């Protein structure tokens, strides 16, 4: 694993830096392998990045979009990660509909939809039994409790090692989420982190020793590159 930690002046600087990194990776990977697979994060922090991505000239037919987690709501609900990314970016560029792979939330049963999405990923990546795909990039954030994706402290989802997709729980609300081993298989994981309210979580994530079940972002140790991009408020104590 190659680890990069950058503290940037503000959110706009994070947008510019992550945009540069992502565009460069897309162009290089498409040139080398003809395809780029990207998993998106939800929340407010990456939205300006998605808006900036919508202004780029990229080989959209070679880019496949996934989500690292999704609230268990209909795709037209305001809380939907898919809806946010479509409005900010995907509906504004000529990406083929077949290249967008949202997490399904319509079965009325989160576990059933997790199994369905797992089957979709296994078919897309042509995986054998026990294999995990290697996404080219996964975007993540953290909460002030150090959760990432929908991997929340002291929840059963943190212990899943034999699945690609599982059900995460925030309070009593189910969510679909990538599992720890799926995230860790990635070529590149990029955390975008803003706000002084994240400082305590960051201190525990970067501490020499701490309990990963209490601070789940500690579990993220990808095979490839790990990028941490902080604004000054979040990274002040690093």
PDB file of C-alpha atoms in Angstrom:
ATOM      1  CA  UNK A   1       0.000   0.000   0.000  1.00  0.00           C
ATOM      2  CA  UNK A   2       1.164   3.511  -0.864  1.00  0.00           C
ATOM      3  CA  UNK A   3      -0.215   6.120   1.521  1.00  0.00           C
ATOM      4  CA  UNK A   4      -0.522   9.838   0.763  1.00  0.00           C
ATOM      5  CA  UNK A   5      -1.742  12.441   3.263  1.00  0.00           C
ATOM      6  CA  UNK A   6      -2.343  16.035   2.168  1.00  0.00           C
ATOM      7  CA  UNK A   7      -3.769  18.932   4.194  1.00  0.00           C
ATOM      8  CA  UNK A   8      -5.157  21.528   1.799  1.00  0.00           C
ATOM      9  CA  UNK A   9      -6.377  25.072   2.544  1.00  0.00           C
ATOM     10  CA  UNK A  10     -10.117  24.530   2.112  1.00  0.00           C
ATOM     11  CA  UNK A  11     -12.858  22.464   0.462  1.00  0.00           C
ATOM     12  CA  UNK A  12     -12.276  24.080  -2.938  1.00  0.00           C
ATOM     13  CA  UNK A  13      -8.631  23.002  -2.814  1.00  0.00           C
ATOM     14  CA  UNK A  14      -9.760  19.439  -2.053  1.00  0.00           C
ATOM     15  CA  UNK A  15     -12.080  19.576  -5.068  1.00  0.00           C
ATOM     16  CA  UNK A  16      -9.271  20.774  -7.333  1.00  0.00           C
ATOM     17  CA  UNK A  17      -6.776  18.210  -6.054  1.00  0.00           C
ATOM     18  CA  UNK A  18      -9.172  15.257  -6.181  1.00  0.00           C
ATOM     19  CA  UNK A  19     -10.365  16.320  -9.636  1.00  0.00           C
ATOM     20  CA  UNK A  20      -6.784  16.393 -10.919  1.00  0.00           C
ATOM     21  CA  UNK A  21      -6.006  12.977  -9.431  1.00  0.00           C
ATOM     22  CA  UNK A  22      -9.214  11.360 -10.649  1.00  0.00           C
ATOM     23  CA  UNK A  23      -9.049  12.711 -14.200  1.00  0.00           C
ATOM     24  CA  UNK A  24      -5.411  11.647 -14.502  1.00  0.00           C
ATOM     25  CA  UNK A  25      -6.225   8.147 -13.273  1.00  0.00           C
ATOM     26  CA  UNK A  26      -9.193   7.812 -15.640  1.00  0.00           C
ATOM     27  CA  UNK A  27      -7.207   8.915 -18.666  1.00  0.00           C
ATOM     28  CA  UNK A  28      -4.220   6.690 -17.874  1.00  0.00           C
ATOM     29  CA  UNK A  29      -6.246   3.613 -16.974  1.00  0.00           C
ATOM     30  CA  UNK A  30      -8.517   3.866 -20.015  1.00  0.00           C
ATOM     31  CA  UNK A  31      -5.446   4.236 -22.239  1.00  0.00           C
ATOM     32  CA  UNK A  32      -3.872   1.157 -20.648  1.00  0.00           C
ATOM     33  CA  UNK A  33      -6.855  -1.122 -20.130  1.00  0.00           C
ATOM     34  CA  UNK A  34      -9.802   0.414 -21.996  1.00  0.00           C
ATOM     35  CA  UNK A  35     -12.045   0.855 -18.952  1.00  0.00           C
ATOM     36  CA  UNK A  36     -12.256   2.640 -15.594  1.00  0.00           C
ATOM     37  CA  UNK A  37     -14.368   1.517 -12.641  1.00  0.00           C
ATOM     38  CA  UNK A  38     -15.214   4.093  -9.974  1.00  0.00           C
ATOM     39  CA  UNK A  39     -17.275   3.850  -6.781  1.00  0.00           C
ATOM     40  CA  UNK A  40     -18.782   7.091  -5.490  1.00  0.00           C
ATOM     41  CA  UNK A  41     -19.289   8.388  -1.970  1.00  0.00           C
ATOM     42  CA  UNK A  42     -22.396  10.095  -0.679  1.00  0.00           C
ATOM     43  CA  UNK A  43     -22.692  13.068   1.628  1.00  0.00           C
ATOM     44  CA  UNK A  44     -22.075  16.757   0.986  1.00  0.00           C
ATOM     45  CA  UNK A  45     -18.270  16.765   0.730  1.00  0.00           C
ATOM     46  CA  UNK A  46     -17.889  15.106  -2.708  1.00  0.00           C
ATOM     47  CA  UNK A  47     -20.759  16.963  -4.390  1.00  0.00           C
ATOM     48  CA  UNK A  48     -18.564  19.845  -5.667  1.00  0.00           C
ATOM     49  CA  UNK A  49     -16.158  17.244  -7.080  1.00  0.00           C
ATOM     50  CA  UNK A  50     -19.022  15.640  -8.996  1.00  0.00           C
ATOM     51  CA  UNK A  51     -20.096  19.039 -10.307  1.00  0.00           C
ATOM     52  CA  UNK A  52     -16.533  19.629 -11.483  1.00  0.00           C
ATOM     53  CA  UNK A  53     -16.379  16.192 -13.108  1.00  0.00           C
ATOM     54  CA  UNK A  54     -19.445  17.143 -15.166  1.00  0.00           C
ATOM     55  CA  UNK A  55     -17.367  19.854 -16.887  1.00  0.00           C
ATOM     56  CA  UNK A  56     -14.630  17.477 -18.044  1.00  0.00           C
ATOM     57  CA  UNK A  57     -14.130  15.968 -21.489  1.00  0.00           C
ATOM     58  CA  UNK A  58     -13.635  12.289 -20.700  1.00  0.00           C
ATOM     59  CA  UNK A  59     -14.192   8.941 -22.457  1.00  0.00           C
ATOM     60  CA  UNK A  60     -17.584   8.517 -20.793  1.00  0.00           C
ATOM     61  CA  UNK A  61     -18.404   5.288 -22.625  1.00  0.00           C
ATOM     62  CA  UNK A  62     -15.354   3.677 -20.972  1.00  0.00           C
ATOM     63  CA  UNK A  63     -16.226   4.706 -17.398  1.00  0.00           C
ATOM     64  CA  UNK A  64     -18.396   2.535 -15.140  1.00  0.00           C
ATOM     65  CA  UNK A  65     -19.920   4.073 -12.018  1.00  0.00           C
ATOM     66  CA  UNK A  66     -20.781   2.257  -8.783  1.00  0.00           C
ATOM     67  CA  UNK A  67     -21.584   3.415  -5.245  1.00  0.00           C
ATOM     68  CA  UNK A  68     -19.732   2.471  -2.068  1.00  0.00           C
ATOM     69  CA  UNK A  69     -22.940   2.663  -0.077  1.00  0.00           C
ATOM     70  CA  UNK A  70     -26.552   3.716  -0.375  1.00  0.00           C
ATOM     71  CA  UNK A  71     -29.305   4.675   2.006  1.00  0.00           C
ATOM     72  CA  UNK A  72     -32.219   2.260   1.732  1.00  0.00           C
ATOM     73  CA  UNK A  73     -34.554   4.761   0.087  1.00  0.00           C
ATOM     74  CA  UNK A  74     -36.052   5.138  -3.371  1.00  0.00           C
ATOM     75  CA  UNK A  75     -33.649   6.632  -5.947  1.00  0.00           C
ATOM     76  CA  UNK A  76     -35.753   9.786  -6.283  1.00  0.00           C
ATOM     77  CA  UNK A  77     -35.650  10.550  -2.540  1.00  0.00           C
ATOM     78  CA  UNK A  78     -33.542  13.532  -1.413  1.00  0.00           C
ATOM     79  CA  UNK A  79     -31.464  11.251   0.834  1.00  0.00           C
ATOM     80  CA  UNK A  80     -30.385   9.017  -2.077  1.00  0.00           C
ATOM     81  CA  UNK A  81     -26.662   9.011  -2.883  1.00  0.00           C
ATOM     82  CA  UNK A  82     -27.528   7.964  -6.410  1.00  0.00           C
ATOM     83  CA  UNK A  83     -29.864  10.939  -6.864  1.00  0.00           C
ATOM     84  CA  UNK A  84     -27.223  13.399  -5.672  1.00  0.00           C
ATOM     85  CA  UNK A  85     -24.583  12.040  -8.058  1.00  0.00           C
ATOM     86  CA  UNK A  86     -26.985  11.986 -11.000  1.00  0.00           C
ATOM     87  CA  UNK A  87     -28.093  15.584 -10.485  1.00  0.00           C
ATOM     88  CA  UNK A  88     -24.585  16.904  -9.847  1.00  0.00           C
ATOM     89  CA  UNK A  89     -22.797  14.919 -12.547  1.00  0.00           C
ATOM     90  CA  UNK A  90     -24.114  11.826 -14.295  1.00  0.00           C
ATOM     91  CA  UNK A  91     -27.246  13.356 -15.843  1.00  0.00           C
ATOM     92  CA  UNK A  92     -25.075  16.154 -17.253  1.00  0.00           C
ATOM     93  CA  UNK A  93     -22.626  14.039 -19.295  1.00  0.00           C
ATOM     94  CA  UNK A  94     -23.117  11.531 -22.145  1.00  0.00           C
ATOM     95  CA  UNK A  95     -22.369   8.439 -20.082  1.00  0.00           C
ATOM     96  CA  UNK A  96     -24.316   5.374 -21.276  1.00  0.00           C
ATOM     97  CA  UNK A  97     -27.098   4.320 -18.902  1.00  0.00           C
ATOM     98  CA  UNK A  98     -25.678   0.793 -18.942  1.00  0.00           C
ATOM     99  CA  UNK A  99     -22.437   2.135 -17.425  1.00  0.00           C
ATOM    100  CA  UNK A 100     -24.215   3.272 -14.246  1.00  0.00           C
ATOM    101  CA  UNK A 101     -24.631   0.554 -11.637  1.00  0.00           C
ATOM    102  CA  UNK A 102     -26.656   1.854  -8.662  1.00  0.00           C
ATOM    103  CA  UNK A 103     -27.384  -0.195  -5.591  1.00  0.00           C
ATOM    104  CA  UNK A 104     -30.970  -1.499  -5.791  1.00  0.00           C
ATOM    105  CA  UNK A 105     -33.333  -0.406  -3.021  1.00  0.00           C
ATOM    106  CA  UNK A 106     -36.717  -1.500  -4.318  1.00  0.00           C
ATOM    107  CA  UNK A 107     -37.252  -5.005  -2.937  1.00  0.00           C
ATOM    108  CA  UNK A 108     -38.487  -3.893   0.460  1.00  0.00           C
ATOM    109  CA  UNK A 109     -35.808  -6.175   1.914  1.00  0.00           C
ATOM    110  CA  UNK A 110     -32.294  -4.763   2.278  1.00  0.00           C
ATOM    111  CA  UNK A 111     -30.660  -8.187   2.576  1.00  0.00           C
ATOM    112  CA  UNK A 112     -32.320  -9.339  -0.656  1.00  0.00           C
ATOM    113  CA  UNK A 113     -31.183  -6.206  -2.464  1.00  0.00           C
ATOM    114  CA  UNK A 114     -27.637  -6.669  -1.123  1.00  0.00           C
ATOM    115  CA  UNK A 115     -27.609 -10.190  -2.600  1.00  0.00           C
ATOM    116  CA  UNK A 116     -28.967  -8.888  -5.890  1.00  0.00           C
ATOM    117  CA  UNK A 117     -26.280  -6.214  -6.163  1.00  0.00           C
ATOM    118  CA  UNK A 118     -23.596  -8.724  -5.227  1.00  0.00           C
ATOM    119  CA  UNK A 119     -24.762 -10.920  -8.104  1.00  0.00           C
ATOM    120  CA  UNK A 120     -24.657  -7.926 -10.447  1.00  0.00           C
ATOM    121  CA  UNK A 121     -21.077  -7.136  -9.443  1.00  0.00           C
ATOM    122  CA  UNK A 122     -19.985 -10.749  -9.770  1.00  0.00           C
ATOM    123  CA  UNK A 123     -21.434 -10.890 -13.281  1.00  0.00           C
ATOM    124  CA  UNK A 124     -19.958  -7.545 -14.345  1.00  0.00           C
ATOM    125  CA  UNK A 125     -16.453  -8.334 -13.083  1.00  0.00           C
ATOM    126  CA  UNK A 126     -16.716 -12.024 -14.119  1.00  0.00           C
ATOM    127  CA  UNK A 127     -15.738 -13.255 -10.672  1.00  0.00           C
ATOM    128  CA  UNK A 128     -15.272 -16.814  -9.593  1.00  0.00           C
ATOM    129  CA  UNK A 129     -16.283 -18.151  -6.206  1.00  0.00           C
ATOM    130  CA  UNK A 130     -14.504 -16.326  -3.397  1.00  0.00           C
ATOM    131  CA  UNK A 131     -13.016 -13.669  -5.698  1.00  0.00           C
ATOM    132  CA  UNK A 132     -13.223  -9.903  -5.136  1.00  0.00           C
ATOM    133  CA  UNK A 133     -13.137  -7.280  -7.889  1.00  0.00           C
ATOM    134  CA  UNK A 134     -10.386  -4.685  -8.037  1.00  0.00           C
ATOM    135  CA  UNK A 135     -12.047  -1.333  -8.636  1.00  0.00           C
ATOM    136  CA  UNK A 136      -9.824   1.347 -10.098  1.00  0.00           C
ATOM    137  CA  UNK A 137     -10.911   3.969  -7.556  1.00  0.00           C
ATOM    138  CA  UNK A 138     -13.232   4.236  -4.571  1.00  0.00           C
ATOM    139  CA  UNK A 139     -14.149   7.621  -3.105  1.00  0.00           C
ATOM    140  CA  UNK A 140     -14.918   7.701   0.611  1.00  0.00           C
ATOM    141  CA  UNK A 141     -15.614  10.129   3.416  1.00  0.00           C
ATOM    142  CA  UNK A 142     -15.728   9.726   7.169  1.00  0.00           C
ATOM    143  CA  UNK A 143     -18.277  10.700   9.775  1.00  0.00           C
ATOM    144  CA  UNK A 144     -17.425  12.275  13.085  1.00  0.00           C
ATOM    145  CA  UNK A 145     -17.783   8.750  14.534  1.00  0.00           C
ATOM    146  CA  UNK A 146     -15.069   7.506  12.103  1.00  0.00           C
ATOM    147  CA  UNK A 147     -17.527   5.477  10.028  1.00  0.00           C
ATOM    148  CA  UNK A 148     -16.918   5.207   6.300  1.00  0.00           C
ATOM    149  CA  UNK A 149     -19.262   4.041   3.547  1.00  0.00           C
ATOM    150  CA  UNK A 150     -22.037   2.538   5.714  1.00  0.00           C
ATOM    151  CA  UNK A 151     -19.619   0.721   7.990  1.00  0.00           C
ATOM    152  CA  UNK A 152     -20.639   2.051  11.392  1.00  0.00           C
ATOM    153  CA  UNK A 153     -18.957   1.463  14.772  1.00  0.00           C
ATOM    154  CA  UNK A 154     -19.704  -1.820  16.506  1.00  0.00           C
ATOM    155  CA  UNK A 155     -22.020  -3.129  13.766  1.00  0.00           C
ATOM    156  CA  UNK A 156     -22.175  -6.577  12.199  1.00  0.00           C
ATOM    157  CA  UNK A 157     -21.227  -5.222   8.756  1.00  0.00           C
ATOM    158  CA  UNK A 158     -17.660  -4.675   9.977  1.00  0.00           C
ATOM    159  CA  UNK A 159     -17.167  -8.405  10.422  1.00  0.00           C
ATOM    160  CA  UNK A 160     -18.281  -9.509   6.936  1.00  0.00           C
ATOM    161  CA  UNK A 161     -15.320 -10.924   5.036  1.00  0.00           C
ATOM    162  CA  UNK A 162     -16.944 -13.327   2.546  1.00  0.00           C
ATOM    163  CA  UNK A 163     -19.270 -10.913   0.717  1.00  0.00           C
ATOM    164  CA  UNK A 164     -18.940  -7.909  -1.571  1.00  0.00           C
ATOM    165  CA  UNK A 165     -22.115  -6.180  -0.354  1.00  0.00           C
ATOM    166  CA  UNK A 166     -23.763  -6.265   3.045  1.00  0.00           C
ATOM    167  CA  UNK A 167     -26.372  -4.388   5.065  1.00  0.00           C
ATOM    168  CA  UNK A 168     -25.072  -1.615   7.273  1.00  0.00           C
ATOM    169  CA  UNK A 169     -27.103  -0.114  10.098  1.00  0.00           C
ATOM    170  CA  UNK A 170     -27.293   3.454  11.280  1.00  0.00           C
ATOM    171  CA  UNK A 171     -29.642   3.487  14.248  1.00  0.00           C
ATOM    172  CA  UNK A 172     -32.576   1.474  12.898  1.00  0.00           C
ATOM    173  CA  UNK A 173     -32.050   2.502   9.272  1.00  0.00           C
ATOM    174  CA  UNK A 174     -30.615  -0.148   6.928  1.00  0.00           C
ATOM    175  CA  UNK A 175     -28.163   0.816   4.214  1.00  0.00           C
ATOM    176  CA  UNK A 176     -26.344  -1.148   1.542  1.00  0.00           C
ATOM    177  CA  UNK A 177     -22.569  -0.965   1.706  1.00  0.00           C
ATOM    178  CA  UNK A 178     -19.359  -2.286   0.230  1.00  0.00           C
ATOM    179  CA  UNK A 179     -17.627  -4.623   2.667  1.00  0.00           C
ATOM    180  CA  UNK A 180     -14.156  -4.030   4.100  1.00  0.00           C
ATOM    181  CA  UNK A 181     -12.452  -6.621   1.851  1.00  0.00           C
ATOM    182  CA  UNK A 182     -14.080  -5.214  -1.282  1.00  0.00           C
ATOM    183  CA  UNK A 183     -12.864  -1.692  -0.471  1.00  0.00           C
ATOM    184  CA  UNK A 184      -9.399  -2.973   0.384  1.00  0.00           C
ATOM    185  CA  UNK A 185      -9.033  -4.708  -2.977  1.00  0.00           C
ATOM    186  CA  UNK A 186      -9.099  -1.345  -4.803  1.00  0.00           C
ATOM    187  CA  UNK A 187      -6.324   0.139  -6.903  1.00  0.00           C
ATOM    188  CA  UNK A 188      -6.966   3.471  -5.209  1.00  0.00           C
ATOM    189  CA  UNK A 189      -9.035   4.625  -2.239  1.00  0.00           C
ATOM    190  CA  UNK A 190      -9.435   8.373  -1.813  1.00  0.00           C
ATOM    191  CA  UNK A 191     -10.833   9.907   1.374  1.00  0.00           C
ATOM    192  CA  UNK A 192     -12.176  13.468   1.123  1.00  0.00           C
ATOM    193  CA  UNK A 193     -12.523  14.948   4.614  1.00  0.00           C
ATOM    194  CA  UNK A 194     -13.645  18.432   5.674  1.00  0.00           C
ATOM    195  CA  UNK A 195     -14.571  20.109   8.936  1.00  0.00           C
ATOM    196  CA  UNK A 196     -13.233  20.541  12.443  1.00  0.00           C
ATOM    197  CA  UNK A 197     -15.875  18.112  13.729  1.00  0.00           C
ATOM    198  CA  UNK A 198     -13.793  15.278  12.214  1.00  0.00           C
ATOM    199  CA  UNK A 199     -10.647  15.992  14.260  1.00  0.00           C
ATOM    200  CA  UNK A 200     -11.350  13.507  17.080  1.00  0.00           C
ATOM    201  CA  UNK A 201     -12.149  10.724  14.602  1.00  0.00           C
ATOM    202  CA  UNK A 202      -9.023  11.488  12.583  1.00  0.00           C
ATOM    203  CA  UNK A 203      -6.879  11.335  15.717  1.00  0.00           C
ATOM    204  CA  UNK A 204      -8.128   7.788  16.394  1.00  0.00           C
ATOM    205  CA  UNK A 205      -7.897   6.676  12.750  1.00  0.00           C
ATOM    206  CA  UNK A 206      -4.245   7.774  12.605  1.00  0.00           C
ATOM    207  CA  UNK A 207      -3.309   6.690  16.142  1.00  0.00           C
ATOM    208  CA  UNK A 208      -0.642   3.954  16.412  1.00  0.00           C
ATOM    209  CA  UNK A 209      -3.188   1.775  18.177  1.00  0.00           C
ATOM    210  CA  UNK A 210      -6.993   1.967  18.414  1.00  0.00           C
ATOM    211  CA  UNK A 211      -9.941  -0.373  18.006  1.00  0.00           C
ATOM    212  CA  UNK A 212     -11.069  -0.553  14.381  1.00  0.00           C
ATOM    213  CA  UNK A 213     -14.513  -1.812  15.410  1.00  0.00           C
ATOM    214  CA  UNK A 214     -14.923   1.501  17.264  1.00  0.00           C
ATOM    215  CA  UNK A 215     -13.220   3.569  14.531  1.00  0.00           C
ATOM    216  CA  UNK A 216     -14.117   1.696  11.326  1.00  0.00           C
ATOM    217  CA  UNK A 217     -12.078   3.776   8.865  1.00  0.00           C
ATOM    218  CA  UNK A 218      -9.003   2.121  10.421  1.00  0.00           C
ATOM    219  CA  UNK A 219     -10.007  -1.053   8.570  1.00  0.00           C
ATOM    220  CA  UNK A 220      -9.392   0.602   5.193  1.00  0.00           C
ATOM    221  CA  UNK A 221      -5.945  -0.508   4.044  1.00  0.00           C
ATOM    222  CA  UNK A 222      -6.200  -0.986   0.276  1.00  0.00           C
ATOM    223  CA  UNK A 223      -3.951  -3.086  -1.924  1.00  0.00           C
ATOM    224  CA  UNK A 224      -3.040  -0.040  -4.010  1.00  0.00           C
ATOM    225  CA  UNK A 225      -2.953   3.647  -3.147  1.00  0.00           C
ATOM    226  CA  UNK A 226      -4.578   5.268  -0.104  1.00  0.00           C
ATOM    227  CA  UNK A 227      -5.132   9.012  -0.349  1.00  0.00           C
ATOM    228  CA  UNK A 228      -6.263  11.207   2.530  1.00  0.00           C
ATOM    229  CA  UNK A 229      -7.213  14.734   1.427  1.00  0.00           C
ATOM    230  CA  UNK A 230      -8.076  17.046   4.351  1.00  0.00           C
ATOM    231  CA  UNK A 231      -9.017  20.679   4.560  1.00  0.00           C
ATOM    232  CA  UNK A 232      -7.194  22.695   7.211  1.00  0.00           C
ATOM    233  CA  UNK A 233     -10.070  22.467   9.670  1.00  0.00           C
ATOM    234  CA  UNK A 234     -10.105  18.654   9.560  1.00  0.00           C
ATOM    235  CA  UNK A 235      -6.352  18.120   9.358  1.00  0.00           C
ATOM    236  CA  UNK A 236      -5.227  20.781  11.810  1.00  0.00           C
ATOM    237  CA  UNK A 237      -3.814  18.272  14.327  1.00  0.00           C
ATOM    238  CA  UNK A 238      -2.046  15.929  11.934  1.00  0.00           C
TER     239      UNK A 238
END
